[in-house]
Amino acid sequence: MSALHAIYRKFRFPFKFIHAAIRYPAAQSRVKRYSVMSIEETIDRLLRDPTLSLARYGDGELEMTRYKNIGFQSFNPELSARLKGVLQHGAAASPNCLICLPDAFRTTRNMRSGSALFWFFHKSFYFKNYESLLNKQYRYGNTSVTRPYHDYKGKELSGRIFDKFKLLYRNRRVLIVEGSGTRLGLGNDLLDGASEVKRITTLNRNAFSVYDALFHAVLTHAVNFDLVLISLGPTATVLAHDLSQHGIRCIDSGHVDIEYEWMLASATHKIKVEGKNVNEAGVLLGEQSCVADVTYQQQILQHVDDASASSVPAPEVSAEVAIVPLPHPGRTQHHAA
């Protein structure tokens, strides 16, 4: 069966490429109607405004708006509706939270061929599905501000961006919200400049299922911190936005730690990193996997799982986001990304 599938993919690709090439000029002309900052403009904006939060949309978040699964988050109609709502209304209604779109919407000229090809297909076939959620008057941040290494041909920019990223929390108290296998900053110097680091951990998979408990946990602890870094896939996008409405500065930090590890290793492809989730290299650790590092264990303030989430009330969110209707997933088949 795998051989037949390989043959199918081999002969399918030329037709798919031709189809995409026909559609691409019109799709690209629509993409160019929307303004996206460069990676460096985005990090500089964050450094200039110490109150600004960041909510990022990559391909996974955009696919979730159109009823798709991704590797560590099954399709959830409420999450899909929230992602649509933040994208559609957050730009205008939430000036203290910068909404980000992929760097490929700005340009792919500096990208490696594989990444550029991925976005060639994505824009050709899928951009039309969520274009109605975008705002031509808004200047979006750049999602790759936390992913400046792997996708790019030149590597000079990545070191500069990571150095600037570290300035966000130099001499500041940082609260990390992450899946239990993410372990942001463990084993490298990414967080060394922070004056204090604590963590709230949660599920590696389907973190949105405990969203209300996560929201309240961060709301409870954040008063003691200057900045919250959230690495939780699509859940982080919504959580960063919602918490920013309560005066909490949140950075949806995504894969920043893994990208930093890859830069330190001069990786030429998406390699595994010992003891950490690397979804794009096929590694998603078990929920019960342990860390021997005593300092890391002492940093954990709370672990939010299904048991601890059972009695937590739903958080209050912006009315403009809340009115977005739930989609009907039964009408559209979805597959793992």
Coordinates of C-alpha atoms in Angstrom, one line a residue:
M1 CA 0.0 0.0 0.0
S2 CA 2.8 2.4 0.8
A3 CA 4.4 1.7 -2.6
L4 CA 1.0 2.6 -4.3
H5 CA 0.8 5.7 -2.2
A6 CA 4.3 6.7 -3.3
I7 CA 3.4 6.2 -6.9
Y8 CA 0.2 8.2 -6.5
R9 CA 2.1 11.1 -4.9
K10 CA 4.8 11.0 -7.6
F11 CA 2.3 11.4 -10.4
R12 CA -0.1 13.7 -8.6
F13 CA 2.5 16.3 -7.9
P14 CA 3.0 17.7 -11.4
F15 CA -0.7 18.1 -11.8
K16 CA -1.0 19.8 -8.4
F17 CA 1.9 22.1 -9.3
I18 CA 0.4 23.1 -12.6
H19 CA -3.0 23.7 -10.9
A20 CA -1.3 25.9 -8.3
A21 CA 0.7 27.8 -10.9
I22 CA -2.5 28.7 -12.7
R23 CA -4.1 29.9 -9.5
Y24 CA -1.1 31.6 -7.9
P25 CA -1.0 35.0 -9.7
A26 CA -4.6 35.8 -8.6
A27 CA -4.0 34.5 -5.1
Q28 CA -0.8 36.4 -4.7
S29 CA -2.4 39.6 -5.8
R30 CA -5.0 39.2 -3.1
V31 CA -2.3 38.4 -0.5
K32 CA -0.4 41.6 -1.3
R33 CA -3.4 43.7 -0.3
Y34 CA -2.5 43.0 3.3
S35 CA 0.5 44.6 5.1
V36 CA 2.9 42.4 7.2
M37 CA 5.9 43.8 9.0
S38 CA 9.3 42.3 8.6
I39 CA 10.6 40.0 11.3
E40 CA 12.9 42.7 12.6
E41 CA 10.2 45.4 12.5
T42 CA 8.1 43.1 14.6
I43 CA 10.6 42.5 17.4
D44 CA 11.6 46.2 17.4
R45 CA 7.9 47.1 17.8
L46 CA 7.7 44.7 20.8
L47 CA 10.9 46.3 22.3
R48 CA 9.6 49.8 21.9
D49 CA 6.2 49.1 23.5
P50 CA 6.6 47.3 26.8
T51 CA 2.8 46.8 27.1
L52 CA 2.3 45.1 23.7
S53 CA 1.3 41.4 23.5
L54 CA 1.7 39.1 20.6
A55 CA -0.7 36.6 19.1
R56 CA 0.6 34.6 16.1
Y57 CA -1.1 32.9 13.2
G58 CA 1.0 30.3 11.3
D59 CA -0.2 27.7 8.9
G60 CA -1.5 25.5 11.8
E61 CA -3.7 28.3 13.2
L62 CA -4.9 29.3 9.7
E63 CA -5.7 25.7 8.9
M64 CA -7.6 25.4 12.2
T65 CA -10.0 28.1 11.0
R66 CA -11.0 25.9 8.1
Y67 CA -11.7 22.7 10.1
K68 CA -8.3 21.0 10.1
N69 CA -6.4 19.0 12.6
I70 CA -2.8 19.7 13.3
G71 CA -0.2 17.4 14.9
F72 CA -0.8 18.2 18.6
Q73 CA -4.3 19.7 18.5
S74 CA -7.4 17.9 17.1
F75 CA -10.0 20.0 15.4
N76 CA -12.1 21.8 18.0
P77 CA -15.1 23.9 16.8
E78 CA -14.8 26.3 19.7
L79 CA -11.1 26.8 19.1
S80 CA -11.7 27.3 15.4
A81 CA -14.4 29.9 16.2
R82 CA -12.1 31.7 18.6
L83 CA -9.2 31.8 16.1
K84 CA -11.6 33.2 13.6
G85 CA -12.9 35.8 16.1
V86 CA -9.5 37.0 17.2
L87 CA -8.3 37.3 13.6
Q88 CA -11.4 39.1 12.4
H89 CA -12.0 41.4 15.4
G90 CA -8.8 41.4 17.4
A91 CA -6.8 43.7 15.0
A92 CA -9.4 46.6 15.5
A93 CA -10.7 45.8 19.0
S94 CA -7.4 44.9 20.8
P95 CA -4.7 47.6 20.2
N96 CA -2.6 46.1 23.0
C97 CA -2.2 42.8 21.2
L98 CA -0.3 42.7 17.9
I99 CA -1.8 40.0 15.5
C100 CA 0.7 38.3 13.4
L101 CA 0.6 36.7 9.9
P102 CA 3.1 34.5 8.1
D103 CA 6.3 36.0 6.7
A104 CA 5.4 34.4 3.4
F105 CA 2.5 36.9 3.0
R106 CA 5.2 39.5 2.8
T107 CA 7.8 37.7 0.7
T108 CA 9.3 34.2 0.1
R109 CA 12.4 35.4 -1.7
N110 CA 14.6 34.8 1.3
M111 CA 13.1 31.4 2.2
R112 CA 14.6 28.0 1.5
S113 CA 13.1 26.2 -1.5
G114 CA 11.0 23.8 0.6
S115 CA 9.4 26.5 2.7
A116 CA 8.8 28.7 -0.4
L117 CA 7.1 25.8 -2.2
F118 CA 4.9 25.0 0.8
W119 CA 3.6 28.6 0.9
F120 CA 3.3 28.6 -2.9
F121 CA 0.7 25.8 -2.6
H122 CA -0.9 27.2 0.6
K123 CA -1.5 30.6 -0.9
S124 CA -2.7 29.1 -4.2
F125 CA -5.3 26.8 -2.7
Y126 CA -6.2 28.0 0.8
F127 CA -5.8 31.7 1.2
K128 CA -9.3 32.3 -0.1
N129 CA -10.7 30.3 2.8
Y130 CA -9.8 32.9 5.4
E131 CA -9.2 36.1 3.5
S132 CA -12.6 37.4 4.7
L133 CA -11.2 37.5 8.2
L134 CA -8.4 39.9 7.4
N135 CA -8.2 43.7 7.6
K136 CA -6.6 45.7 4.7
Q137 CA -6.2 48.7 7.0
Y138 CA -4.2 46.8 9.7
R139 CA -0.4 46.3 9.7
Y140 CA 0.1 42.8 10.9
G141 CA 3.2 41.6 12.9
N142 CA 5.3 38.8 11.5
T143 CA 4.7 35.3 12.8
S144 CA 8.3 34.3 12.1
V145 CA 9.5 36.6 14.8
T146 CA 9.8 33.4 16.9
R147 CA 10.9 31.3 13.9
P148 CA 13.7 33.1 12.2
Y149 CA 16.1 30.2 11.5
H150 CA 15.1 27.1 9.7
D151 CA 13.0 28.4 6.9
Y152 CA 15.6 30.9 5.7
K153 CA 18.5 30.6 3.3
G154 CA 20.6 33.2 5.1
K155 CA 21.2 32.7 8.8
E156 CA 22.6 36.1 9.7
L157 CA 19.2 37.5 10.7
S158 CA 18.4 34.6 13.2
G159 CA 21.2 35.4 15.6
R160 CA 20.2 39.1 15.7
I161 CA 16.5 38.3 16.2
F162 CA 17.3 35.9 19.1
D163 CA 19.5 38.5 20.7
K164 CA 16.7 41.0 20.5
F165 CA 14.1 38.5 21.7
K166 CA 16.3 38.0 24.9
L167 CA 16.0 41.8 25.5
L168 CA 12.2 41.4 26.0
Y169 CA 12.8 39.7 29.4
R170 CA 16.2 40.8 30.4
N171 CA 16.1 41.5 34.2
R172 CA 12.4 40.7 34.2
R173 CA 10.3 38.1 35.9
V174 CA 9.0 35.6 33.3
L175 CA 6.1 33.1 33.6
I176 CA 6.1 30.4 30.9
V177 CA 2.9 28.5 29.9
E178 CA 3.8 25.4 28.0
G179 CA 3.0 21.8 27.2
S180 CA 4.6 19.4 29.7
G181 CA 7.2 18.3 27.1
T182 CA 8.1 21.7 25.7
R183 CA 10.6 22.7 28.3
L184 CA 11.3 26.1 26.9
G185 CA 14.9 27.2 27.7
L186 CA 15.9 24.0 29.4
G187 CA 19.5 23.1 28.4
N188 CA 20.3 26.3 26.7
D189 CA 20.9 30.0 27.6
L190 CA 17.7 31.4 26.0
L191 CA 16.3 32.5 29.3
D192 CA 19.5 33.4 31.1
G193 CA 18.8 37.1 31.2
A194 CA 15.5 36.8 33.1
S195 CA 15.6 37.7 36.7
E196 CA 13.1 34.9 37.5
V197 CA 11.5 32.1 35.6
K198 CA 8.5 30.1 36.7
R199 CA 6.2 27.8 34.7
I200 CA 2.6 26.6 34.4
T201 CA 2.6 23.3 32.5
T202 CA -0.3 21.6 30.8
L203 CA -1.2 18.9 28.3
N204 CA 1.1 18.2 25.3
R205 CA -1.9 17.3 23.2
N206 CA -5.2 19.2 22.9
A207 CA -4.4 21.9 25.4
F208 CA -7.5 23.8 24.4
S209 CA -9.6 21.2 26.3
V210 CA -8.4 22.8 29.6
Y211 CA -8.4 26.4 28.3
D212 CA -10.6 27.8 31.1
A213 CA -8.4 26.4 33.8
L214 CA -5.3 27.6 32.0
F215 CA -6.7 31.1 31.7
H216 CA -7.5 31.3 35.4
A217 CA -4.2 29.8 36.4
V218 CA -2.3 32.5 34.5
L219 CA -4.6 35.2 35.6
T220 CA -3.9 34.1 39.2
H221 CA -0.1 34.0 38.9
A222 CA 0.7 36.7 36.4
V223 CA 0.4 39.5 38.9
N224 CA 3.8 38.5 40.2
F225 CA 5.5 38.6 36.7
D226 CA 6.4 41.1 34.0
L227 CA 5.9 38.9 31.0
V228 CA 4.2 35.7 30.1
L229 CA 5.6 33.4 27.3
I230 CA 3.1 30.9 25.9
S231 CA 4.1 27.9 23.8
L232 CA 0.9 26.0 23.1
G233 CA 0.2 26.0 19.4
P234 CA -3.2 27.4 18.4
T235 CA -4.3 27.6 22.1
A236 CA -1.4 30.1 22.7
T237 CA -2.8 32.4 20.0
V238 CA -6.2 32.8 21.7
L239 CA -4.8 32.7 25.3
A240 CA -2.3 35.5 24.6
H241 CA -5.0 37.6 23.1
D242 CA -7.5 37.1 25.9
L243 CA -5.0 37.6 28.7
S244 CA -3.7 40.8 27.1
Q245 CA -7.3 42.2 27.5
H246 CA -6.7 41.9 31.3
G247 CA -3.5 43.9 31.2
I248 CA -1.2 40.9 31.1
R249 CA 1.7 41.1 28.6
C250 CA 1.8 37.8 26.8
I251 CA 4.1 36.7 23.9
D252 CA 2.9 33.7 21.9
S253 CA 6.4 32.3 21.7
G254 CA 5.7 29.2 19.7
H255 CA 8.7 27.2 18.5
V256 CA 11.2 29.9 19.6
D257 CA 13.1 27.4 21.8
I258 CA 13.4 24.7 19.2
E259 CA 14.4 27.2 16.5
Y260 CA 17.1 28.5 19.0
E261 CA 18.3 24.9 19.5
W262 CA 18.5 24.4 15.8
M263 CA 20.5 27.6 15.3
L264 CA 22.9 26.5 18.1
A265 CA 23.4 23.1 16.3
S266 CA 23.7 24.7 12.9
A267 CA 20.9 22.3 11.8
T268 CA 20.2 22.0 8.1
H269 CA 16.9 20.1 8.7
K270 CA 14.3 19.8 11.4
I271 CA 16.2 17.6 13.9
K272 CA 15.1 16.1 17.2
V273 CA 16.1 17.8 20.4
E274 CA 16.8 15.5 23.3
G275 CA 14.1 15.7 26.0
K276 CA 11.8 18.1 24.2
N277 CA 8.7 18.1 22.0
V278 CA 9.6 18.6 18.4
N279 CA 6.3 18.1 16.6
E280 CA 7.8 18.8 13.2
A281 CA 10.4 16.0 13.7
G282 CA 7.8 13.6 14.9
V283 CA 8.5 13.9 18.6
L284 CA 5.7 14.5 21.1
L285 CA 6.6 13.2 24.5
G286 CA 4.2 11.4 26.8
E287 CA 2.3 13.5 29.4
Q288 CA 4.1 11.6 32.3
S289 CA 7.7 12.1 30.9
C290 CA 9.9 13.5 33.7
V291 CA 12.7 16.0 33.9
A292 CA 15.6 15.2 36.3
D293 CA 16.7 18.9 36.3
V294 CA 15.9 20.1 39.9
T295 CA 15.9 23.8 38.9
Y296 CA 13.3 23.1 36.2
Q297 CA 11.1 21.1 38.7
Q298 CA 11.3 24.0 41.1
Q299 CA 10.1 26.4 38.5
I300 CA 6.8 24.7 38.0
L301 CA 4.1 26.5 39.9
Q302 CA 1.1 24.5 38.7
H303 CA 0.2 21.7 36.2
V304 CA -3.1 22.0 34.5
D305 CA -4.7 18.8 33.3
D306 CA -8.2 17.4 32.8
A307 CA -8.6 16.6 36.5
S308 CA -7.7 20.1 37.7
A309 CA -9.8 21.8 34.9
S310 CA -13.1 20.1 35.7
S311 CA -14.6 22.8 38.0
V312 CA -13.2 26.0 36.6
P313 CA -15.7 28.5 35.2
A314 CA -15.3 29.9 31.7
P315 CA -13.3 33.1 31.4
E316 CA -14.8 36.4 30.2
V317 CA -13.7 37.4 26.7
S318 CA -14.3 40.3 24.4
A319 CA -17.9 40.6 23.3
E320 CA -16.8 41.1 19.7
V321 CA -14.9 37.8 19.8
A322 CA -17.7 36.0 21.6
I323 CA -20.3 36.7 19.0
V324 CA -18.5 34.7 16.3
P325 CA -20.8 31.7 15.6
L326 CA -19.5 28.2 16.0
P327 CA -18.8 26.5 12.7
H328 CA -20.3 23.1 11.7
P329 CA -17.5 20.6 11.3
G330 CA -19.7 17.8 10.2
R331 CA -20.1 19.5 6.8
T332 CA -16.4 19.4 6.0
Q333 CA -14.0 16.5 6.2
H334 CA -10.7 17.3 7.9
H335 CA -7.4 15.5 8.0
A336 CA -4.3 15.7 10.1
A337 CA -1.9 18.4 8.8

